Coordinates of C-alpha atoms in Angstrom, one line a residue:
X1 CA -0.1 0.0 0.1
X2 CA 1.3 3.5 -0.7
X3 CA 1.3 5.6 2.4
X4 CA 2.6 8.8 0.7
X5 CA -0.9 10.4 0.5
X6 CA -2.1 9.7 4.0
X7 CA 1.4 10.5 5.6
X8 CA 1.5 14.0 3.8
X9 CA -2.1 14.6 4.6
X10 CA -1.5 13.9 8.4
X11 CA 1.6 15.9 8.2
X12 CA -0.4 19.0 6.7
X13 CA -3.1 18.5 9.4
X14 CA -0.5 18.4 12.2
X15 CA 1.5 21.5 11.0
X16 CA -1.9 23.5 10.6
X17 CA -3.3 22.5 14.1
X18 CA -1.2 21.0 16.9
X19 CA 2.1 22.3 15.9
X20 CA 1.1 25.8 15.9
X21 CA -0.6 25.3 19.3
X22 CA 2.4 23.6 20.7
X23 CA 5.1 26.3 19.5
X24 CA 2.8 29.3 20.7
X25 CA 3.4 27.8 24.2
X26 CA 7.1 28.0 24.1
X27 CA 9.1 31.0 25.8
X28 CA 12.3 30.7 23.9
X29 CA 10.9 32.7 20.8
X30 CA 11.0 35.8 23.1
X31 CA 14.7 35.5 23.3
X32 CA 15.1 34.8 19.4
X33 CA 12.3 36.3 17.7
X34 CA 13.9 36.3 14.3
X35 CA 14.9 32.6 14.3
X36 CA 11.2 31.9 15.7
X37 CA 9.7 33.7 12.8
X38 CA 11.7 31.8 10.3
X39 CA 10.4 28.7 11.9
X40 CA 7.0 29.8 11.9
X41 CA 7.3 30.5 8.1
X42 CA 8.8 27.1 7.6
X43 CA 5.8 25.3 9.5
X44 CA 3.2 27.5 7.5
X45 CA 5.0 26.9 3.9
X46 CA 5.4 23.2 4.9
X47 CA 1.7 22.6 5.7
X48 CA 0.7 24.1 2.5
X49 CA 3.4 22.0 0.4
X50 CA 2.4 18.9 2.5
X51 CA -1.3 19.3 1.6
X52 CA -0.3 19.9 -2.1
X53 CA 2.0 16.5 -1.9
X54 CA -0.8 14.6 -0.6
X55 CA -3.1 15.9 -3.5
X56 CA -0.3 15.3 -6.1
X57 CA 0.1 11.6 -4.7
X58 CA -3.6 11.0 -4.5
X59 CA -3.9 12.3 -8.1
X60 CA -1.2 9.8 -9.2
X61 CA -2.9 6.9 -7.5
X62 CA -6.5 7.7 -9.0
X63 CA -5.4 8.5 -12.5
X64 CA -2.1 6.5 -12.9
X65 CA -0.7 8.7 -15.6
X66 CA 1.4 7.2 -18.4
X67 CA 4.3 8.4 -20.0
X68 CA 2.6 11.0 -21.8
X69 CA 0.9 12.4 -18.7
X70 CA -2.4 11.2 -19.4
X71 CA -4.7 8.9 -17.3
X72 CA -4.3 5.2 -18.0
X73 CA -7.3 4.1 -15.8
X74 CA -10.9 4.9 -15.0
X75 CA -13.0 5.5 -11.8
X76 CA -14.7 2.2 -12.3
X77 CA -11.4 0.2 -12.5
X78 CA -9.9 2.2 -9.5
X79 CA -13.3 1.4 -7.5
X80 CA -12.8 -2.3 -8.2
X81 CA -9.0 -2.1 -7.4
X82 CA -9.2 0.0 -4.2
X83 CA -12.7 -0.9 -3.0
X84 CA -15.3 1.8 -2.8
X85 CA -14.7 3.1 0.6
X86 CA -10.8 3.6 0.2
X87 CA -11.7 5.2 -3.2
X88 CA -14.1 7.7 -1.6
X89 CA -11.7 8.4 1.0
X90 CA -9.0 9.4 -1.6
X91 CA -11.4 11.3 -3.6
X92 CA -12.3 13.2 -0.5
X93 CA -9.0 14.1 0.6
X94 CA -8.1 15.3 -2.9
X95 CA -11.1 17.5 -2.9
X96 CA -10.0 19.0 0.2
X97 CA -6.5 19.7 -1.1
X98 CA -8.0 21.5 -4.2
X99 CA -10.3 23.5 -1.6
X100 CA -7.2 24.5 0.5
X101 CA -5.4 25.4 -2.7
X102 CA -8.3 27.7 -4.2
X103 CA -8.9 29.1 -0.8
X104 CA -5.2 30.0 -0.5
X105 CA -5.3 31.7 -3.9
X106 CA -8.6 33.4 -2.9
X107 CA -7.3 34.5 0.6
X108 CA -4.1 36.1 -0.9
X109 CA -6.2 38.0 -3.4
X110 CA -8.8 39.0 -1.0
X111 CA -6.7 40.0 1.9
X112 CA -4.2 42.1 -0.3
X113 CA -6.9 43.9 -2.2
X114 CA -9.0 44.7 0.9
X115 CA -5.8 45.7 3.0
X116 CA -4.5 48.1 0.5
X117 CA -7.9 49.6 0.0
X118 CA -8.2 50.4 3.6
X119 CA -4.5 51.7 4.0
X120 CA -5.2 54.0 0.9
X121 CA -8.1 55.4 2.5
X122 CA -6.8 56.1 6.0
X123 CA -3.5 57.4 4.4
X124 CA -5.6 60.0 2.6
X125 CA -7.4 60.9 5.9
X126 CA -4.0 61.3 7.9
X127 CA -2.7 63.5 5.3
X128 CA -5.7 65.7 5.3
X129 CA -5.8 65.6 9.1
X130 CA -2.1 66.1 9.5
X131 CA -1.1 68.9 12.0
X132 CA 2.7 68.9 11.6
X133 CA 3.1 70.8 8.4
X134 CA 5.2 73.4 10.2
X135 CA 7.2 71.4 12.6
X136 CA 7.6 68.3 10.4
X137 CA 10.9 66.8 10.3
X138 CA 10.5 63.9 8.4
X139 CA 8.3 63.3 5.2
X140 CA 6.8 60.2 6.5
X141 CA 5.6 61.5 9.8
X142 CA 1.8 62.3 10.2
X143 CA 0.6 64.0 13.4
X144 CA -3.1 64.0 14.5
X145 CA -4.8 66.4 16.7
X146 CA -5.6 63.9 19.6
X147 CA -4.7 64.1 23.3
X148 CA -4.5 60.4 23.6
X149 CA -0.9 58.8 22.9
X150 CA -1.1 57.2 19.6
X151 CA 1.4 55.7 17.4
X152 CA 0.9 53.4 14.4
X153 CA 2.4 52.9 10.8
X154 CA 0.8 52.7 7.5
X155 CA 3.0 50.3 5.4
X156 CA 3.1 50.3 1.4
X157 CA 4.8 52.4 -1.3
X158 CA 3.7 55.7 0.4
X159 CA 4.6 54.9 3.9
X160 CA 3.3 56.8 6.9
X161 CA 4.3 57.0 10.7
X162 CA 1.2 58.3 12.6
X163 CA 1.5 60.0 15.9
X164 CA -0.9 62.0 17.8
X165 CA -0.4 65.5 19.5
X166 CA -0.5 63.5 22.7
X167 CA 2.2 61.3 21.8
X168 CA 4.5 64.2 20.7
X169 CA 4.0 66.3 23.8
X170 CA 3.9 63.5 26.4
X171 CA 7.2 61.8 25.3
X172 CA 10.6 62.7 25.6
X173 CA 12.8 63.2 22.7
X174 CA 14.7 59.8 23.4
X175 CA 11.1 58.1 23.8
X176 CA 9.8 59.6 20.7
X177 CA 12.9 58.7 19.0
X178 CA 12.3 54.9 20.3
X179 CA 8.6 54.8 19.0
X180 CA 9.3 56.2 15.6
X181 CA 12.2 53.7 15.3
X182 CA 9.8 51.1 16.1
X183 CA 7.4 51.9 13.5
X184 CA 9.9 52.5 11.0
X185 CA 11.5 49.1 11.6
X186 CA 8.1 47.8 10.5
X187 CA 8.3 49.7 7.4
X188 CA 11.6 48.7 6.3
X189 CA 11.4 45.0 7.1
X190 CA 7.8 44.9 5.4
X191 CA 6.4 43.0 8.4
X192 CA 2.7 43.8 6.7
X193 CA 3.7 41.1 4.1
X194 CA 4.5 38.6 6.6
X195 CA 1.3 39.3 8.2
X196 CA -0.7 39.1 5.1
X197 CA 0.9 35.8 4.4
X198 CA -0.1 34.2 7.6
X199 CA -3.5 35.7 7.4
X200 CA -4.2 34.1 4.1
X201 CA -2.7 30.8 5.2
X202 CA -4.8 31.0 8.3
X203 CA -8.2 31.4 6.2
X204 CA -7.1 28.7 3.6
X205 CA -7.4 25.8 5.9
X206 CA -10.8 24.4 7.4
X207 CA -11.7 26.2 10.5
X208 CA -11.7 22.7 12.2
X209 CA -7.9 21.9 11.6
X210 CA -6.6 25.5 11.6
X211 CA -5.1 27.0 14.7
X212 CA -5.0 30.8 15.4
X213 CA -1.9 30.4 17.5
X214 CA 0.3 30.9 14.3
X215 CA -1.4 34.1 13.3
X216 CA -1.1 35.6 17.0
X217 CA 2.4 34.5 17.6
X218 CA 3.6 35.9 14.4
X219 CA 1.9 39.3 15.5
X220 CA 4.0 39.3 18.7
X221 CA 7.2 38.2 17.0
X222 CA 7.2 41.0 14.6
X223 CA 6.5 43.7 17.4
X224 CA 9.6 42.2 19.2
X225 CA 11.7 42.4 16.1
X226 CA 10.6 46.2 15.8
X227 CA 11.6 46.7 19.5
X228 CA 15.0 45.2 19.0
X229 CA 15.5 47.6 16.3
X230 CA 14.5 50.5 18.4
X231 CA 16.5 49.3 21.3
X232 CA 19.8 49.5 19.1
X233 CA 18.9 53.2 18.5
X234 CA 17.8 54.4 22.0
X235 CA 18.3 51.4 24.5
X236 CA 15.4 49.7 26.2
X237 CA 14.5 52.3 28.9
X238 CA 13.2 54.9 26.6
X239 CA 11.3 52.3 24.5
X240 CA 9.6 50.6 27.5
X241 CA 8.4 54.2 28.7
X242 CA 7.2 54.8 25.3
X243 CA 5.4 51.6 25.4
X244 CA 3.8 52.1 28.5
X245 CA 2.5 55.6 27.3
X246 CA 1.1 54.1 24.0
X247 CA -0.2 50.8 25.5
X248 CA -3.8 51.6 24.5
X249 CA -3.0 53.1 21.3
X250 CA -5.6 52.2 18.7
X251 CA -5.0 51.6 15.0
X252 CA -7.0 50.9 11.9
X253 CA -7.1 47.6 10.0
X254 CA -4.1 47.3 7.9
X255 CA -1.8 49.3 10.2
X256 CA 0.5 48.3 12.9
X257 CA 0.2 50.0 16.3
X258 CA 3.0 50.4 18.9
X259 CA 1.0 49.4 21.7
X260 CA -1.6 46.5 22.1
X261 CA -2.6 43.4 24.3
X262 CA 1.1 42.2 24.2
X263 CA 2.7 45.3 25.5
X264 CA 3.2 44.0 28.9
X265 CA 5.0 41.0 27.6
X266 CA 7.2 43.2 25.5
X267 CA 8.1 45.5 28.3
X268 CA 9.0 42.7 30.9
X269 CA 11.2 41.2 27.8
X270 CA 13.1 44.5 27.6
X271 CA 14.2 43.9 31.3
X272 CA 16.2 40.9 30.5
X273 CA 18.7 39.6 28.0
X274 CA 17.8 39.5 24.4
X275 CA 19.2 37.0 21.9
X276 CA 20.4 33.5 22.2
X277 CA 22.7 32.2 19.5
X278 CA 22.3 28.7 20.3
X279 CA 18.4 28.7 20.4
X280 CA 18.7 30.6 17.1
X281 CA 20.7 27.9 15.5
X282 CA 18.4 25.0 16.4
X283 CA 15.3 26.9 15.3
X284 CA 17.1 27.6 11.9
X285 CA 18.1 24.0 11.5
X286 CA 14.5 22.8 12.6
X287 CA 13.1 25.2 9.8
X288 CA 15.3 23.8 7.1
X289 CA 14.5 20.1 8.2
X290 CA 10.7 20.9 8.2
X291 CA 10.8 22.3 4.8
X292 CA 13.1 19.5 3.1
X293 CA 10.6 16.6 2.9
X294 CA 7.4 18.4 1.7
X295 CA 9.3 20.6 -0.6
X296 CA 11.0 17.7 -2.2
X297 CA 7.9 15.7 -2.5
X298 CA 6.3 18.6 -4.6
X299 CA 9.1 19.7 -6.5
X300 CA 10.5 16.3 -7.7
X301 CA 7.2 15.0 -9.2
X302 CA 6.7 18.3 -10.9
X303 CA 10.4 18.2 -12.2
X304 CA 10.0 14.6 -13.4
X305 CA 6.7 15.7 -15.4
X306 CA 8.5 18.6 -16.9
X307 CA 11.5 16.5 -18.0
X308 CA 9.3 14.1 -19.5
X309 CA 7.4 16.7 -21.4
X310 CA 10.8 18.3 -22.6
X311 CA 12.2 15.0 -23.8
X312 CA 8.9 14.2 -25.7
X313 CA 9.2 17.5 -27.6

């Protein structure tokens, strides 16, 4: 019996649900957020590739393509060979694979279009309501007339760092530099694209098997990376004070705020050592290992088929 399809189907389900739930409970990502983010990306990509690998294996089993790539069997013959229950199971799993692939493509398009539309509208609003025309020192900074401390960024081709008058007046120069450095780190690294990819992958898998742990953990990790970038500019103390001031900072959808529900975790992290080379190396090796098997399982069959077609022409 060929176990390729069920093995990769099980691997896809594990990487889409239980694996993110287990990793989200670990504390080591706080010390090595970059390596942890790479591992999360590897898990997400491996889950998608495993699902596609299972689909390819099932298609090969059901259709039995010949040297020209055309099917050499029929459903009735396969039902007779496999039995109706096994055939129905393979067809169901193959349909789920197609569903995941279609939902992934649709999610990428939908999330990308909706997010950019919201950002464009909000960018126009902050440009119109900007109060920093006189004292502005940077072309990407916009200041809103609000007493509450607010700090967030709008990624894209026309990037914006949005602050409020309350932020400008209540923070010291070092704290203001720290919070702006934090937001600009998001913009430079294009963390918004990472979030879009994980949001699309999260929505692609059926609700009964997917875990929100991956998306929530990635949101925290990119904040930690931006914090680390700001610490290099001002040190941990100004950033911690700025995060406390902006802890309740609201932000529109599609933007990335300095504050939020993870602010306390981030401030506590700034009080301890940051960075662990050994953990980072292990995480990078784990990410590579997780990607090897499903990537090869998907890539090799396609390369074989391409080679076969090239030789025939």
